[in-house]
Short mmCIF file of C-alpha atoms and ligand atoms in Angstrom, two decimals:
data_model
loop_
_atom_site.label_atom_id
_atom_site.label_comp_id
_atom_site.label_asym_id
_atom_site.label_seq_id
_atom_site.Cartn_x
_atom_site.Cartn_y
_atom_site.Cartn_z
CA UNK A 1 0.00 0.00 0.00
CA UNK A 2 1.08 3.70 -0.56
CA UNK A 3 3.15 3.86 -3.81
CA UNK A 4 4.54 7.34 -4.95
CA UNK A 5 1.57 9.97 -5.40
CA UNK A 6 1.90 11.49 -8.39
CA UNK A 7 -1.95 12.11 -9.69
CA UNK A 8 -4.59 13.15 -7.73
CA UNK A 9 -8.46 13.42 -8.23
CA UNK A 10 -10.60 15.83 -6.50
CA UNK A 11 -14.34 15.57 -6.59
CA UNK A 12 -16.27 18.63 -5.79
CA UNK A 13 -15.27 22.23 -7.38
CA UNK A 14 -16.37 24.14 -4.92
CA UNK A 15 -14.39 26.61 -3.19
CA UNK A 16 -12.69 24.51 -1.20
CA UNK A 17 -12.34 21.70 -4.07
CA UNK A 18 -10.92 23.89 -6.45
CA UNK A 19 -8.91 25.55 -4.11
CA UNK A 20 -7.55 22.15 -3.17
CA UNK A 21 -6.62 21.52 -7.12
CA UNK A 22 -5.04 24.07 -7.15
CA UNK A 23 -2.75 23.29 -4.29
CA UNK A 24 -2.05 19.98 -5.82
CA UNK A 25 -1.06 21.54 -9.14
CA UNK A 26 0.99 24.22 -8.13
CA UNK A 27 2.73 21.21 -6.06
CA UNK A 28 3.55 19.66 -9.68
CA UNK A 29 1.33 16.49 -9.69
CA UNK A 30 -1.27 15.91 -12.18
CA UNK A 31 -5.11 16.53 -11.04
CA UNK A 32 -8.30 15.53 -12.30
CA UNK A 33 -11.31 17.55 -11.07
CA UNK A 34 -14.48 15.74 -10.96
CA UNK A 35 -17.93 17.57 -10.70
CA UNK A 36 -21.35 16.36 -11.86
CA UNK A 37 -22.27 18.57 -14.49
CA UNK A 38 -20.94 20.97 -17.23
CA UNK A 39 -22.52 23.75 -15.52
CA UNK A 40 -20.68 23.05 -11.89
CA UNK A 41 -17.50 21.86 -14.09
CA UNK A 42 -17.63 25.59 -15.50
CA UNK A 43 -17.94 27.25 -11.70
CA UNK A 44 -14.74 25.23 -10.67
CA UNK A 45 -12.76 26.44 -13.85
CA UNK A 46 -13.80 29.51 -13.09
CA UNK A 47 -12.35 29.35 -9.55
CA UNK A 48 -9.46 28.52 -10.52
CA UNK A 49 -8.86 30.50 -13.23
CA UNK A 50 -9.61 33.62 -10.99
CA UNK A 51 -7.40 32.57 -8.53
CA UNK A 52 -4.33 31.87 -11.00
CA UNK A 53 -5.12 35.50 -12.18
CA UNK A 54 -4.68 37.08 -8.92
CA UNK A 55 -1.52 35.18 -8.78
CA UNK A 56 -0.49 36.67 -11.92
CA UNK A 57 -1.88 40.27 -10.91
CA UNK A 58 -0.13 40.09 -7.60
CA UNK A 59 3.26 39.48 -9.51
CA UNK A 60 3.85 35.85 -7.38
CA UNK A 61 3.03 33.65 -10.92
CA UNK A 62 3.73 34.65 -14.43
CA UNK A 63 1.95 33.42 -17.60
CA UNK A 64 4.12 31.06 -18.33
CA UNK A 65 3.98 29.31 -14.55
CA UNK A 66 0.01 30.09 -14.59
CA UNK A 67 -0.53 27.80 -18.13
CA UNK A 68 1.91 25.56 -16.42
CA UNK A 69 -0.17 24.83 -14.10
CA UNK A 70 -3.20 24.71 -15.38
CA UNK A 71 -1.87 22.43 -18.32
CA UNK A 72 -1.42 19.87 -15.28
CA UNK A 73 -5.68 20.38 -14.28
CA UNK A 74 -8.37 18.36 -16.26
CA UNK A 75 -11.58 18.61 -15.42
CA UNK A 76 -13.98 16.37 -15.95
CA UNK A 77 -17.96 14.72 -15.43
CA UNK A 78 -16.62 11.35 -15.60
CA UNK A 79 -16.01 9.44 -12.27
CA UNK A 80 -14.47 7.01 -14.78
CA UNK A 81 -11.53 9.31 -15.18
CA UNK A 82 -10.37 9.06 -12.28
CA UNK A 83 -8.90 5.64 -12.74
CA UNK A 84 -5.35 6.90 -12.96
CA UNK A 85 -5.38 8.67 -9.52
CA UNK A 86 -3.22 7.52 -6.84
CA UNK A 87 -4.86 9.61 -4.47
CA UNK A 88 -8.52 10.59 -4.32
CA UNK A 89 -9.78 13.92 -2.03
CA UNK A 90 -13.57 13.94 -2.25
CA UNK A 91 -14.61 17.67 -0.98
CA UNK A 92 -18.38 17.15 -2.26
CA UNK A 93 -21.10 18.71 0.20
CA UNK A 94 -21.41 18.21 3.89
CA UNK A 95 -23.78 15.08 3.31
CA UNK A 96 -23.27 11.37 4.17
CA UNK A 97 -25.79 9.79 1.88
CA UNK A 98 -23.57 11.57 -0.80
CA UNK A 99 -20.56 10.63 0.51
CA UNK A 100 -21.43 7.17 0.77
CA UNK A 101 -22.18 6.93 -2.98
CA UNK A 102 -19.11 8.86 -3.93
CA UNK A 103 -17.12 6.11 -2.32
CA UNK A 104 -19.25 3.59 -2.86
CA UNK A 105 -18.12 3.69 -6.83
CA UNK A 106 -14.38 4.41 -6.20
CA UNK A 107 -13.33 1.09 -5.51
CA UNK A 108 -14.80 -0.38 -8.90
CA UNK A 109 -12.89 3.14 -10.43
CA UNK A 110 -9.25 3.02 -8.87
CA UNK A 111 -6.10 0.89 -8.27
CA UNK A 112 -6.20 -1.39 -5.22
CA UNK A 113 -3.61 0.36 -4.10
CA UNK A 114 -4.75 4.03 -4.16
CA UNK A 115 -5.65 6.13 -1.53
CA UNK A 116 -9.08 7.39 -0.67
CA UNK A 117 -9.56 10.47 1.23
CA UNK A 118 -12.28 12.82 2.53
CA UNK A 119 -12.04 16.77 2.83
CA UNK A 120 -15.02 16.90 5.30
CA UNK A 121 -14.77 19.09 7.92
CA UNK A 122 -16.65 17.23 10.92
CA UNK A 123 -17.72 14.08 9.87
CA UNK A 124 -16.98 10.86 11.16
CA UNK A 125 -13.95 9.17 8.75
CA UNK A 126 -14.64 6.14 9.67
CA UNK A 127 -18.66 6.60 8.67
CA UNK A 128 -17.35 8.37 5.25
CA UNK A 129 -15.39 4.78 4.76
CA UNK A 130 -18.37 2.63 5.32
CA UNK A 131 -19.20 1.66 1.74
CA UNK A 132 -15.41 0.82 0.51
CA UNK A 133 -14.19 -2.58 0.70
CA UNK A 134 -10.62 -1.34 1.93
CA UNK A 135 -11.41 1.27 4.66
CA UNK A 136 -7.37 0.97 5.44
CA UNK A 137 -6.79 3.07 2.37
CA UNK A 138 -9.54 5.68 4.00
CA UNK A 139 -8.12 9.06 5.34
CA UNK A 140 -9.10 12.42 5.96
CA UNK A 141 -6.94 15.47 4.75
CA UNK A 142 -8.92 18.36 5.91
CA UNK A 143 -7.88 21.82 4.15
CA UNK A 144 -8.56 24.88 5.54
CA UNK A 145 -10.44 27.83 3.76
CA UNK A 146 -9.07 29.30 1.01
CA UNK A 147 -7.22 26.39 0.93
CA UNK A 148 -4.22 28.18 -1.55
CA UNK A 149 -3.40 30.17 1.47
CA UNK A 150 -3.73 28.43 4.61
CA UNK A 151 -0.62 25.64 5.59
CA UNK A 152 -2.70 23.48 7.75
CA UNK A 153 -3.92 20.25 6.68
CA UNK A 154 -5.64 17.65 9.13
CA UNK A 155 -4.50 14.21 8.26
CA UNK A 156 -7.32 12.10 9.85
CA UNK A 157 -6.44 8.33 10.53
CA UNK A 158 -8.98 5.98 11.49
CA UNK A 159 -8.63 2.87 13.78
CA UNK A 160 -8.72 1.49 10.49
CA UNK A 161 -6.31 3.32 8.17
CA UNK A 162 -2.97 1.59 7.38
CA UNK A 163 -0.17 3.54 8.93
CA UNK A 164 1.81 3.62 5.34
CA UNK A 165 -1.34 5.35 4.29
CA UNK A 166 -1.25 8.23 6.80
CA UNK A 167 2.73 8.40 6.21
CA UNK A 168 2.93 8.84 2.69
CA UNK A 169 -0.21 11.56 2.83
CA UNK A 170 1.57 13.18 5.74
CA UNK A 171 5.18 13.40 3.58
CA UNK A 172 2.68 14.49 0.76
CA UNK A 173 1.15 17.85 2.44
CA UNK A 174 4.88 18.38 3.41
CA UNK A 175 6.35 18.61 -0.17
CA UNK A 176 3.01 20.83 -1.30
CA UNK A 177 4.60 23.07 1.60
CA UNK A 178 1.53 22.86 3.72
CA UNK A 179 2.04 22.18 7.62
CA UNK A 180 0.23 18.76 8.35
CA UNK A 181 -1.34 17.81 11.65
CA UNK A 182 -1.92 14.31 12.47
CA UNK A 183 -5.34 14.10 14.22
CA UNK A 184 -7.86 10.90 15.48
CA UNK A 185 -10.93 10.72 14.00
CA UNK A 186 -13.92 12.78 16.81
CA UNK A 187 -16.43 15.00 15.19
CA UNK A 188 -14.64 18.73 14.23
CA UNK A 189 -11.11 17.05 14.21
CA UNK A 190 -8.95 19.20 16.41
CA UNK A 191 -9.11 22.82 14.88
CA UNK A 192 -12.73 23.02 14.17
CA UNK A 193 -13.50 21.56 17.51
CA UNK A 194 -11.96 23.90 19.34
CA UNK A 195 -12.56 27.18 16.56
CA UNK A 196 -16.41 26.19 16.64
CA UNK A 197 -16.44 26.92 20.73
CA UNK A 198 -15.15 29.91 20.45
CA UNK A 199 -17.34 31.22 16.88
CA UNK A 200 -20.09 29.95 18.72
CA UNK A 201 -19.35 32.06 22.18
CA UNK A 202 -19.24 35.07 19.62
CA UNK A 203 -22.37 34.24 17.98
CA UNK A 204 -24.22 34.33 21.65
CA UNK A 205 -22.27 37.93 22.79
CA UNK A 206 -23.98 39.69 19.38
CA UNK A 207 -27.18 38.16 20.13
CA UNK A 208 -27.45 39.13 23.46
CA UNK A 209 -26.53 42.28 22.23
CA UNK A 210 -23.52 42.33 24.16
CA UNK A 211 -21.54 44.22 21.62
CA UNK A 212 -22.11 44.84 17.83
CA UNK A 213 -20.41 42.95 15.33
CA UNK A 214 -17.88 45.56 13.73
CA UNK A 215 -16.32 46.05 17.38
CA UNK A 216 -16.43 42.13 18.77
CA UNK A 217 -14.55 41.34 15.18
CA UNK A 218 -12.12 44.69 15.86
CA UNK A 219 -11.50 43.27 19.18
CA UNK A 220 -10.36 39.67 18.19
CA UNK A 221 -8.32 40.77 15.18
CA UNK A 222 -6.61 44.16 17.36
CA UNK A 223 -6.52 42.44 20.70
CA UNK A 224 -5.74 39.06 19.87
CA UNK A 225 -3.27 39.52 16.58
CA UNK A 226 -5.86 37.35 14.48
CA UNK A 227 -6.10 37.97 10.60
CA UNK A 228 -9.78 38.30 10.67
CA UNK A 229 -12.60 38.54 13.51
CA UNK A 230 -14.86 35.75 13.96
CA UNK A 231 -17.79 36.88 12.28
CA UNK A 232 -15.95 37.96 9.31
CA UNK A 233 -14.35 34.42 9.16
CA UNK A 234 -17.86 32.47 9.52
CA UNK A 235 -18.95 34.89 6.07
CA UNK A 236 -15.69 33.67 4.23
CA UNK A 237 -16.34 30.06 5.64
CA UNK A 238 -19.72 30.10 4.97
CA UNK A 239 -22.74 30.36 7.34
CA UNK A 240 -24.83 27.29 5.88
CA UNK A 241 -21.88 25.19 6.24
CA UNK A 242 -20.79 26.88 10.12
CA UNK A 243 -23.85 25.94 11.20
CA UNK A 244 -23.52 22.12 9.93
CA UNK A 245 -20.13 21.89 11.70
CA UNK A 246 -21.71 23.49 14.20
CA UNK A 247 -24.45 20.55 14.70
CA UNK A 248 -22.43 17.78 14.30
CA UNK A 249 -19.67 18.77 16.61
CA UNK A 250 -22.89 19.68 18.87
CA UNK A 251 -24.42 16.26 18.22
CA UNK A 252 -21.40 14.88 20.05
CA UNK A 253 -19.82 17.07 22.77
CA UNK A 254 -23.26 18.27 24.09
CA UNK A 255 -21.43 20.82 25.47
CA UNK A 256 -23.21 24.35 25.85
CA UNK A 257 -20.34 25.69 24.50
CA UNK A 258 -21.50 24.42 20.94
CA UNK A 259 -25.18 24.76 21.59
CA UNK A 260 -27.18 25.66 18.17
CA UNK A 261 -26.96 29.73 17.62
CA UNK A 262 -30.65 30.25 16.52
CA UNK A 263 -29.48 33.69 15.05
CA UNK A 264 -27.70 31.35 12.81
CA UNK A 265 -30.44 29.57 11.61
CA UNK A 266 -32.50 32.38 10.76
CA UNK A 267 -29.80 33.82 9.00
CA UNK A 268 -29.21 30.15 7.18
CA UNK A 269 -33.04 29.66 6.56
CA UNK A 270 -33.23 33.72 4.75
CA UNK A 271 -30.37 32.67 2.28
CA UNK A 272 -27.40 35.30 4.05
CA UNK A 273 -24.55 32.41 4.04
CA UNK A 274 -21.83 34.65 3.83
CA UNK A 275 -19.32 36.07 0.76
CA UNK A 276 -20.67 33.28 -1.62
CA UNK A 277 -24.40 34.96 -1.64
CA UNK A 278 -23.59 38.45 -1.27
CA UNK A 279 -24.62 39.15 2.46
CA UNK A 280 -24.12 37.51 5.96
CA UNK A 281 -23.31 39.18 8.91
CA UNK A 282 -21.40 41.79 6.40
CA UNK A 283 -22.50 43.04 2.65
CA UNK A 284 -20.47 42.25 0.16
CA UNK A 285 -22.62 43.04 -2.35
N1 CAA B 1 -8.01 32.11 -2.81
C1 CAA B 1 -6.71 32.19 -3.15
N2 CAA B 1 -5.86 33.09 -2.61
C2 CAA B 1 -6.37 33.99 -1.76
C3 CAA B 1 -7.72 33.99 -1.37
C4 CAA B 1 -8.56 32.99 -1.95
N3 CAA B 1 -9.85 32.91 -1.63
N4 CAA B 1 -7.92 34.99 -0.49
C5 CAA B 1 -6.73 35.60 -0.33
N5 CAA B 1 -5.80 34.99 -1.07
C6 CAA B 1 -4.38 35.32 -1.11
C7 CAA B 1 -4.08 36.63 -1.80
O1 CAA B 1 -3.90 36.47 -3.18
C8 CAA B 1 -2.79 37.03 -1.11
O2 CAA B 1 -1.74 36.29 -1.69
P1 CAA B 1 -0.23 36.89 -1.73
O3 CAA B 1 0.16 37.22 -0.32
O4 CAA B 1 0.56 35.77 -2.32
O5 CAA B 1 -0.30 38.11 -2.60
C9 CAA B 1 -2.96 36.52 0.33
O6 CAA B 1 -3.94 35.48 0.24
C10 CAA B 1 -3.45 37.61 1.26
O7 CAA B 1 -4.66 38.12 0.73
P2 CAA B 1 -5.16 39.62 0.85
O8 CAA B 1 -3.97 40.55 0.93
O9 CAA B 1 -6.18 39.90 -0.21
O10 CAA B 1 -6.02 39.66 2.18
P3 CAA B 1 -5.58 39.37 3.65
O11 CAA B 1 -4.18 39.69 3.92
O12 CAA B 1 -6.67 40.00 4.43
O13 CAA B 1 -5.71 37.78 3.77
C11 CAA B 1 -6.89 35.82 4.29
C12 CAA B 1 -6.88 37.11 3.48
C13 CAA B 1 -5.76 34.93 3.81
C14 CAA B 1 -8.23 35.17 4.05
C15 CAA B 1 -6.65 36.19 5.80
O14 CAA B 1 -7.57 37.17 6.20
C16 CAA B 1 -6.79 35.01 6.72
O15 CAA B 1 -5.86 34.23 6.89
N6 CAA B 1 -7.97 34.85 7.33
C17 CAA B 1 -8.26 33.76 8.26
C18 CAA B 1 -8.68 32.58 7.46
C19 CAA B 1 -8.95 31.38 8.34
O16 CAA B 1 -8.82 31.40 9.57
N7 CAA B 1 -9.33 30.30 7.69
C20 CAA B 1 -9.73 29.10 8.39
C21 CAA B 1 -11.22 29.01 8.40
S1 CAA B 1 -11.80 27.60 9.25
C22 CAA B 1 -11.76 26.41 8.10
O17 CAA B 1 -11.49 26.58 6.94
C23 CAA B 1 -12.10 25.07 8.61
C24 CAA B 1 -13.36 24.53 8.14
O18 CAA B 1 -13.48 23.33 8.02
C25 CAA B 1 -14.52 25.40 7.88
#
C-alpha cells in the first residue's frame, strides 16, 4: 500500500475543491477535477482560473507558470476518469448519503492500491469509509479555507487506516509546503473543535446584544493579533456550512459551549450564508 503519489483526483469544485486543485497543481502532480455537471464543471474552472489570475496580478506567478499549471488540471464529469489517480480527495457537500455513494463507486474506479480520502470538515472518517471494501486506504486530509493560502492540513487516521497510508499523505502535504497535523478521528477534528467553541461564544455575545459585530470582530483581530474577527471568518467560511459543523460537533460534545446559535439559523433559513451569496453578517454586495 502507498506507492509514490503522483496524480490526484478531486471531486467537488467548490471553493474549497478547487482551491484544493489548485494546491495539488501548483505542487507539480497531475489533477483531475471531478464535478457532476458541465454547468458546476464551468464554476470550478472559473475558480481557478480567478485565482491563478490574482496570482499573476499580484506578480507571485507569471503566464508562463500560470498555463503551467493549469496544463497539469483536467476537469472532468466522468467518475471514470479518475482511474489513474493515486490519491482521491472527495470535498463534495457536507452530506453522508452523498458521501457514501461517492465512495461507494471508487473502488470499482481506482487501483487497489490508491488512496481514498475525505475533505469533510466534521464528519466521522470512519462513517465516510463505510461503503469501501478497503477502509485501510480511508483518510481524511482536511484543508482549511481558502485552501491556496492556509498551511494546515488535518490528516485524519482511522482505527482502520494503514499507517503507510497516513505516512505517505503526511510526507505528501509536506512537499506541497503545507504544515500537516496528524489528528484521530472525533467530530470537528482538532481545529474546528476547538474554533467552533469559540465562533459559537461570539455568535451568543452579538445576540445578546452584548456588543455589535464591527467592534467584537475589531476586538479579536486588534486584541488578539488574528487575521480576521470571527464573524468575518464564519462569512468567508460560509454560514450554511458553520452551522452544519456546528451541529455535528454539537451532536457529540453536548457541550453548551457548541449549543445551536438560533441567530444562525434564521440567518441560514433567509439565504445570508456569507461572501458566496452576497450578504451575511457583512455586505459584500
Ligand atoms: N483564494 C486564493 N488566494 C487567496 C484567497 C482565496 N480565496 N484569499 C486571499 N488569497 C491570497 C491573496 O492572493 C494574497 O496572496 P499573496 O500574499 O501571495 O499576494 C494573500 O492570500 C493575502 O490576501 P489579501 O492581501 O487579499 O487579504 P488578507 O491579507 O486579508 O488575507 C486571508 C486574506 C488569507 C483570508 C486572511 O484574512 C486570513 O488568513 N484569514 C483567516 C482565514 C482562516 O482562519 N481560515 C480558516 C477558516 S476555518 C476552516 O477553513 C475550517 C473549516 O473546516 C470550515
Amino acid at each position: 500500500m502507498a506507492k509514490q503519489i503522483r496524480t490526484v483526483g478531486v471531486i467537488g469544485l467548490g471553493t474549497m475543491g478547487a482551491g484544493i486543485v489548485e494546491v495539488f497543481a501548483r505542487g507539480g502532480l497531475t489533477v483531475i477535477g471531478v464535478e457532476s455537471t458541465e454547468e458546476f464543471a464551468d464554476r470550478g474552472r472559473g475558480i481557478l482560473t480567478r485565482s491563478m489570475d490574482r496570482a499573476v496580478s499580484r506578480g507571485k506567478l507569471d503566464e508562463a507558470g500560470r498555463q503551467e499549471i493549469l496544463d497539469r488540471i483536467t476537469v472532468t464529469t466522468e467518475m471514470g476518469d479518475l482511474a489513474p489517480a493515486d490519491l482521491v480527495v472527495e470535498a463534495v457537500p457536507e452530506v453522508l448519503e452523498l458521501k457514501h455513494e461517492v465512495f461507494g463507486r471508487l473502488d470499482g474506479i481506482v487501483a487497489e492500491d490508491a488512496v481514498l480520502a475525505s475533505n469533510t470538515s466534521s464528519l466521522s472518517i470512519t462513517a465516510i469509509a463505510a461503503p469501501t471494501k478497503h477502509p485501510e486506504r480511508v483518510i481524511g486530509v482536511h484543508f482549511f479555507n481558502p485552501a491556496p493560502v492556509m498551511q494546515l492540513v488535518e490528516v485524519i487516521h482511522t482505527l482502520r487506516t494503514d499507517q503507510a497510508v497516513t505516512d505517505a499523505v503526511r510526507d505528501l502535504v509536506t512537499g506541497l509546503g503545507k504544515r500537516p497535523v496528524v489528528v484521530g478521528d472525533r467530530a470537528g477534528f482538532v481545529a474546528n473543535y476547538l474554533l467552533f467553541g469559540y465562533l459559537n461564544s461570539a455568535l451568543t455575545m452579538v445576540e445578546h446584544g452584548h456588543v455589535s459585530r464591527e467592534d467584537l470582530d475589531t476586538a479579536m483581530r486588534v486584541g488578539a493579533g488574528l487575521p480576521m474577527g470571527p464573524l468575518t471568518l464564519m462569512d468567508l467560511v460560509g454560514l450554511d456550512v458553520c452551522h452544519h459543523i456546528g451541529d455535528v460537533i454539537y451532536g457529540h460534545s453536548r457541550s453548551p459551549l457548541h449549543a445551536p446559535s438560533s441567530m444562525l439559523e434564521r440567518m441560514v433559513v433567509s439565504g445570508r450564508l456569507g461572501r458566496k451569496s452576497g450578504r451575511g453578517f457583512y455586505s459584500y454586495e
